[in-house]
JSON list of C-alpha atoms in Angstrom, two decimals:
[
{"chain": "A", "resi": 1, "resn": "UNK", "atom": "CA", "xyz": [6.44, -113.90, -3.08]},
{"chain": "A", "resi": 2, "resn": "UNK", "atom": "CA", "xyz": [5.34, -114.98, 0.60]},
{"chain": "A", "resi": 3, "resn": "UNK", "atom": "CA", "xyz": [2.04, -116.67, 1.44]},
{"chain": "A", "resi": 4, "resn": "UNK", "atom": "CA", "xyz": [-0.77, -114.83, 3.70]},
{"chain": "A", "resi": 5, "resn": "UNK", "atom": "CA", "xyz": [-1.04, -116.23, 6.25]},
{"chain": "A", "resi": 6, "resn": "UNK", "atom": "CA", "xyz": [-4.20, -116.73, 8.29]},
{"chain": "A", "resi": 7, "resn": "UNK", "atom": "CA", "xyz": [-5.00, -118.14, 11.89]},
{"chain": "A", "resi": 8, "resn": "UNK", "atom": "CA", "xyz": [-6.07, -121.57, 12.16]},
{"chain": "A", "resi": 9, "resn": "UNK", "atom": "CA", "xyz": [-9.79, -121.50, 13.28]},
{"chain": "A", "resi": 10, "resn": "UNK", "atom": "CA", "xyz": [-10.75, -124.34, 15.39]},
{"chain": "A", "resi": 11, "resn": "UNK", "atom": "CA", "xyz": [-13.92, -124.55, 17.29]},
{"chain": "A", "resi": 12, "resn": "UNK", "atom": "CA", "xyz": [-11.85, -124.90, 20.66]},
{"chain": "A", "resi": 13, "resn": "UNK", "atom": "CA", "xyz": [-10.58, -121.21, 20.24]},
{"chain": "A", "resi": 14, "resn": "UNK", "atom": "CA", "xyz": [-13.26, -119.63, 18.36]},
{"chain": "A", "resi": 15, "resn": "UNK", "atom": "CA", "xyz": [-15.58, -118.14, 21.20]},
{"chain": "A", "resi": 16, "resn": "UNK", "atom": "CA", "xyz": [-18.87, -116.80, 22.00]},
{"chain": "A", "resi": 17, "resn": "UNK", "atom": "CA", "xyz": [-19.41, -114.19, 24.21]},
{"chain": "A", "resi": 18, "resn": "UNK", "atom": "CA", "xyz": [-22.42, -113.73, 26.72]},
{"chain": "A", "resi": 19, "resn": "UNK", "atom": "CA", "xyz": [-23.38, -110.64, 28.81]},
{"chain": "A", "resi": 20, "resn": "UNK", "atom": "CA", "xyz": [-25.50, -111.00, 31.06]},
{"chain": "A", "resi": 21, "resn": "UNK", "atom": "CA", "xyz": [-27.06, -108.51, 33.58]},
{"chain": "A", "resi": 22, "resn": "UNK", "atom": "CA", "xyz": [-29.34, -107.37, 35.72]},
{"chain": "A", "resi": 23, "resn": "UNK", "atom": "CA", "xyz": [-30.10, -103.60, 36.34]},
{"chain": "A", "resi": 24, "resn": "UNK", "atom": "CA", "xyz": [-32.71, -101.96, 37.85]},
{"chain": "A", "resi": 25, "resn": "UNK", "atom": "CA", "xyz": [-34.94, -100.02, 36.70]},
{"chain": "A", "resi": 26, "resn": "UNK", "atom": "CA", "xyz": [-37.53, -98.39, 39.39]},
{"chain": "A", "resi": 27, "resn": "UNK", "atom": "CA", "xyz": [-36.77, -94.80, 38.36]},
{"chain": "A", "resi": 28, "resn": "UNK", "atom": "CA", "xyz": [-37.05, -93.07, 35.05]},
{"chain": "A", "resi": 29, "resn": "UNK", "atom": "CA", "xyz": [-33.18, -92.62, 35.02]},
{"chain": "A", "resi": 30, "resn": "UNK", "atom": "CA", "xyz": [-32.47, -96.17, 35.82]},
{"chain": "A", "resi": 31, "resn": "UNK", "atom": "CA", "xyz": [-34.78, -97.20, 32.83]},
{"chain": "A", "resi": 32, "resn": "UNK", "atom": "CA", "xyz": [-32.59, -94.92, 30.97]},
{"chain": "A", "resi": 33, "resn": "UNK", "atom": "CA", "xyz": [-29.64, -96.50, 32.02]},
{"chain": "A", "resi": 34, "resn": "UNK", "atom": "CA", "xyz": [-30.92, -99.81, 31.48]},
{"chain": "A", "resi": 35, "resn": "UNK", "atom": "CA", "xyz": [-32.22, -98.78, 27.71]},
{"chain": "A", "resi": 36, "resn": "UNK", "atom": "CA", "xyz": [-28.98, -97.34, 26.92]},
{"chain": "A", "resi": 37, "resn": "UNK", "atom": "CA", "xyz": [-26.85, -100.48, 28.21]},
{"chain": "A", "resi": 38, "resn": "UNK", "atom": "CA", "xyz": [-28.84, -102.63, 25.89]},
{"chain": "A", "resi": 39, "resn": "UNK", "atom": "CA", "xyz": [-28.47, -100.35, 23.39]},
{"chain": "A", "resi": 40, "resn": "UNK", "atom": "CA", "xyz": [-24.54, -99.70, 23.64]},
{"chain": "A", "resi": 41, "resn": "UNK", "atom": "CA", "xyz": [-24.37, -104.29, 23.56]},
{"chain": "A", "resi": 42, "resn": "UNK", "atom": "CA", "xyz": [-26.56, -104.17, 20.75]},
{"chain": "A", "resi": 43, "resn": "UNK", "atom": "CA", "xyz": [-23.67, -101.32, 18.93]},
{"chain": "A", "resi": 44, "resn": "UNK", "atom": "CA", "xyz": [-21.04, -103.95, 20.27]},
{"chain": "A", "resi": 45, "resn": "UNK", "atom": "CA", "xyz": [-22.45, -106.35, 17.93]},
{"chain": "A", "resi": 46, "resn": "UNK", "atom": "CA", "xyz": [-24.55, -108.63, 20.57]},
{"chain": "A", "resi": 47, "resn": "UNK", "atom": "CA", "xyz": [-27.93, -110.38, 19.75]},
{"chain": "A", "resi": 48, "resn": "UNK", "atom": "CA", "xyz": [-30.41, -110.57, 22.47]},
{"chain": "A", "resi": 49, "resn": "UNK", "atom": "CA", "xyz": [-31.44, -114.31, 23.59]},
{"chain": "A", "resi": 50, "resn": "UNK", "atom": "CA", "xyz": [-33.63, -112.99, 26.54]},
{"chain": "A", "resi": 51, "resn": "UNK", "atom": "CA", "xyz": [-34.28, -109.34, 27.60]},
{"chain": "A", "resi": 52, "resn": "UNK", "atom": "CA", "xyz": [-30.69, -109.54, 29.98]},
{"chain": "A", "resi": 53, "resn": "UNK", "atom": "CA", "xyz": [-28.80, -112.06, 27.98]},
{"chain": "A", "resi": 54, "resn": "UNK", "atom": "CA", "xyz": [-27.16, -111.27, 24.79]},
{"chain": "A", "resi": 55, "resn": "UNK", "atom": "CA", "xyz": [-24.45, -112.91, 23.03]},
{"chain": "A", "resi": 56, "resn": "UNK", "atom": "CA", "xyz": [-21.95, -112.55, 20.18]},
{"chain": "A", "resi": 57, "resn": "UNK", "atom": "CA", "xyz": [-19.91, -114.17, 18.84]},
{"chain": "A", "resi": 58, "resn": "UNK", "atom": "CA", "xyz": [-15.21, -113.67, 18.67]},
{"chain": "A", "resi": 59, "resn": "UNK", "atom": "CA", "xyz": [-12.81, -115.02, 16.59]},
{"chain": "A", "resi": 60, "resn": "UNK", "atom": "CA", "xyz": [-10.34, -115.84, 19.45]},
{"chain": "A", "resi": 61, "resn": "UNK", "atom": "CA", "xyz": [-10.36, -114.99, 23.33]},
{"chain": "A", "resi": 62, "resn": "UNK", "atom": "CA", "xyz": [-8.32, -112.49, 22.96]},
{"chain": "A", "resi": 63, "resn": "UNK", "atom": "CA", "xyz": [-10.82, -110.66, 20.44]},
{"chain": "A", "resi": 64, "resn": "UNK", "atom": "CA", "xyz": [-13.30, -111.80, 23.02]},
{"chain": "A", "resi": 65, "resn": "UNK", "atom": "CA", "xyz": [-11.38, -110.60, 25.70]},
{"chain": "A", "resi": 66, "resn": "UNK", "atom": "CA", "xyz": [-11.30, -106.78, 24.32]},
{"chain": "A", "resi": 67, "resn": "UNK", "atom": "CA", "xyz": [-14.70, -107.31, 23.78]},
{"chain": "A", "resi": 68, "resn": "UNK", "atom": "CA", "xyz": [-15.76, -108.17, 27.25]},
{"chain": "A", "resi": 69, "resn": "UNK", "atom": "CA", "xyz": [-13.66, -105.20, 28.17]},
{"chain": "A", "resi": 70, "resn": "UNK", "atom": "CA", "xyz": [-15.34, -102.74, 25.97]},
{"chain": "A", "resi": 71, "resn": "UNK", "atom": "CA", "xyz": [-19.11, -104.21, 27.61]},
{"chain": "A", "resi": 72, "resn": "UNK", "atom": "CA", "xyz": [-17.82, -103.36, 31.29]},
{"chain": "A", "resi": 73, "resn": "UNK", "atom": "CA", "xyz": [-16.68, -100.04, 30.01]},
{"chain": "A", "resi": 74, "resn": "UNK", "atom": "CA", "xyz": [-20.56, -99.49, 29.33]},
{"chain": "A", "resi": 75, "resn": "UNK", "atom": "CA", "xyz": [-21.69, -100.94, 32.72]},
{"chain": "A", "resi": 76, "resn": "UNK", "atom": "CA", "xyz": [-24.32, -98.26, 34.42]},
{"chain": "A", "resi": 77, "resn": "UNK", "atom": "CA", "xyz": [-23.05, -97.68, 38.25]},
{"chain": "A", "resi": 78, "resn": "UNK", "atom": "CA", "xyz": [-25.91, -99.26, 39.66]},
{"chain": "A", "resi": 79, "resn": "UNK", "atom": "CA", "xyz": [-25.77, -102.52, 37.70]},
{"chain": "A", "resi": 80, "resn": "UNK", "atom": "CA", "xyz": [-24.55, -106.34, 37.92]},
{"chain": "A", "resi": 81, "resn": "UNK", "atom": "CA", "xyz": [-23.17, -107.47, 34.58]},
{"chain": "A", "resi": 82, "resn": "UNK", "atom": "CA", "xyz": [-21.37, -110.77, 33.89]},
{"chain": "A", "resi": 83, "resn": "UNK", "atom": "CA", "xyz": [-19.50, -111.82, 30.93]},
{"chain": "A", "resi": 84, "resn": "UNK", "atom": "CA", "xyz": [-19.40, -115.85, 30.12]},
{"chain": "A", "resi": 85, "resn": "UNK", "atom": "CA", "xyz": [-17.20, -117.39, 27.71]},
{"chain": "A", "resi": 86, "resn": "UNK", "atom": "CA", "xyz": [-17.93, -120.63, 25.99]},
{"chain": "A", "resi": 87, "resn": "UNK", "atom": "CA", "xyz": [-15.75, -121.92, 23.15]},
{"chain": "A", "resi": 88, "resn": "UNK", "atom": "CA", "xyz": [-17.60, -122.85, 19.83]},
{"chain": "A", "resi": 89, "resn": "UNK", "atom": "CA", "xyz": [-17.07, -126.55, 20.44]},
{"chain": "A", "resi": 90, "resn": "UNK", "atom": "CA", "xyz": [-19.14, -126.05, 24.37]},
{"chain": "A", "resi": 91, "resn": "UNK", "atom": "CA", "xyz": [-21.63, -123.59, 22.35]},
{"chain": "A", "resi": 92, "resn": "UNK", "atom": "CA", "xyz": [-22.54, -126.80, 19.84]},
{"chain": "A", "resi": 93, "resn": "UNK", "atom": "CA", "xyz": [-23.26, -129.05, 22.62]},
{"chain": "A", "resi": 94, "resn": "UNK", "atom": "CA", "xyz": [-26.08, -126.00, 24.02]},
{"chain": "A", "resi": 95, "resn": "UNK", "atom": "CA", "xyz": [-29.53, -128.11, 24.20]},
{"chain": "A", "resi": 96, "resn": "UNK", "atom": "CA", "xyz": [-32.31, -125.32, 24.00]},
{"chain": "A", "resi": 97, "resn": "UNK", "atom": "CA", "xyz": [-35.98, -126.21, 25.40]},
{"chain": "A", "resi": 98, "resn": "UNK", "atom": "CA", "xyz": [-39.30, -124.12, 24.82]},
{"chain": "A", "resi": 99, "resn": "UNK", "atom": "CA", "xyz": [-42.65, -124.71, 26.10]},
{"chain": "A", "resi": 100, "resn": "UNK", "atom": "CA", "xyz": [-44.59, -127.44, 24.89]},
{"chain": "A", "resi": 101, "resn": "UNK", "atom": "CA", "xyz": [-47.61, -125.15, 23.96]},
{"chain": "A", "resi": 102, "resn": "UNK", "atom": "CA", "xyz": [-45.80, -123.55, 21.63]},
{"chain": "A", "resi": 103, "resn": "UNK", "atom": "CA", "xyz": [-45.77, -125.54, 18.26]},
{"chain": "A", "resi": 104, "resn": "UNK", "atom": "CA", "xyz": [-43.31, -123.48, 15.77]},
{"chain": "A", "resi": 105, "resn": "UNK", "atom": "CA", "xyz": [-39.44, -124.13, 15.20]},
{"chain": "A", "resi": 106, "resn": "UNK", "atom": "CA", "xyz": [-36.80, -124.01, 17.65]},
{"chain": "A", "resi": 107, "resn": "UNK", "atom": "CA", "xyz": [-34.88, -120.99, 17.13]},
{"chain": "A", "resi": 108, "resn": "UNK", "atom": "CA", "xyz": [-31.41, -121.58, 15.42]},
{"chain": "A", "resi": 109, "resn": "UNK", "atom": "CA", "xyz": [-27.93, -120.27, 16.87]},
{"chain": "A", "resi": 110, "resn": "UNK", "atom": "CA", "xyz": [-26.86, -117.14, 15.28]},
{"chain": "A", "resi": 111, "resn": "UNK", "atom": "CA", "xyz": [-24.61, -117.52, 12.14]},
{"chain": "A", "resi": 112, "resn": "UNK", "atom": "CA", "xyz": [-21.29, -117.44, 12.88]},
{"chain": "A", "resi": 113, "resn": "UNK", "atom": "CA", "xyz": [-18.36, -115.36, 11.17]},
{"chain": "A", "resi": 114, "resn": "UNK", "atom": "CA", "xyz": [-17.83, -116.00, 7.23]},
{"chain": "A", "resi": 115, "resn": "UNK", "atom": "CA", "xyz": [-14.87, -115.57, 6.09]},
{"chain": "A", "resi": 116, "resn": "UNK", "atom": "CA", "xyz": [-14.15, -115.71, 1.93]}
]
């Protein structure tokens, strides 16, 4: 009987994804546009860090690869979008600041993928 066999996961392949973008949104339409962009990264499985940066996170850069594919497929016409790829190892070393008024947590980085 043979063995499964999975993919070694290290944190220097394992990758997170980031979409960021800036559309306009003068006109009703281009609201629209905008609305549904955010909409079609939130589908893609993306979690919003700021209103035009969202992030998710891929197994390998190839998954990461089809993924960033599958975001400029939903690019409106009259947009900028830009995908960013950090491994899991540069995505640890992230240092995160907020405003010294505010008093509550930090906010954590999303979970990552959990396998068995």
């Amino acid at each position: 009987m043979s063995e499964l066999k999975f993919p070694t996961l290290s944190r220097y392949r394992i990758m997170w994804v980031w979409a960021l973008f800036d559309l306009p949104v003068l006109t009703k339409i281009e609201r629209k546009n905008a609305s549904q962009f955010r909409n079609d990264l939130l589908d893609l499985g993306f979690q919003m860090v700021q209103f035009s940066v969202y992030l998710r996170h891929a197994y390998s850069k190839e998954k990461a690869d089809a993924i960033a594919a599958k975001v400029g497929a939903c690019v409106p016409e009259s947009g900028h979008v830009q995908v960013l790829f950090f491994t899991d190892r540069q995505y640890q070393l992230t240092q995160s600041y907020h405003g010294k008024a505010t008093s509550g947590p930090t906010r954590e980085k999303p979970d990552q993928l959990t396998l068995f």
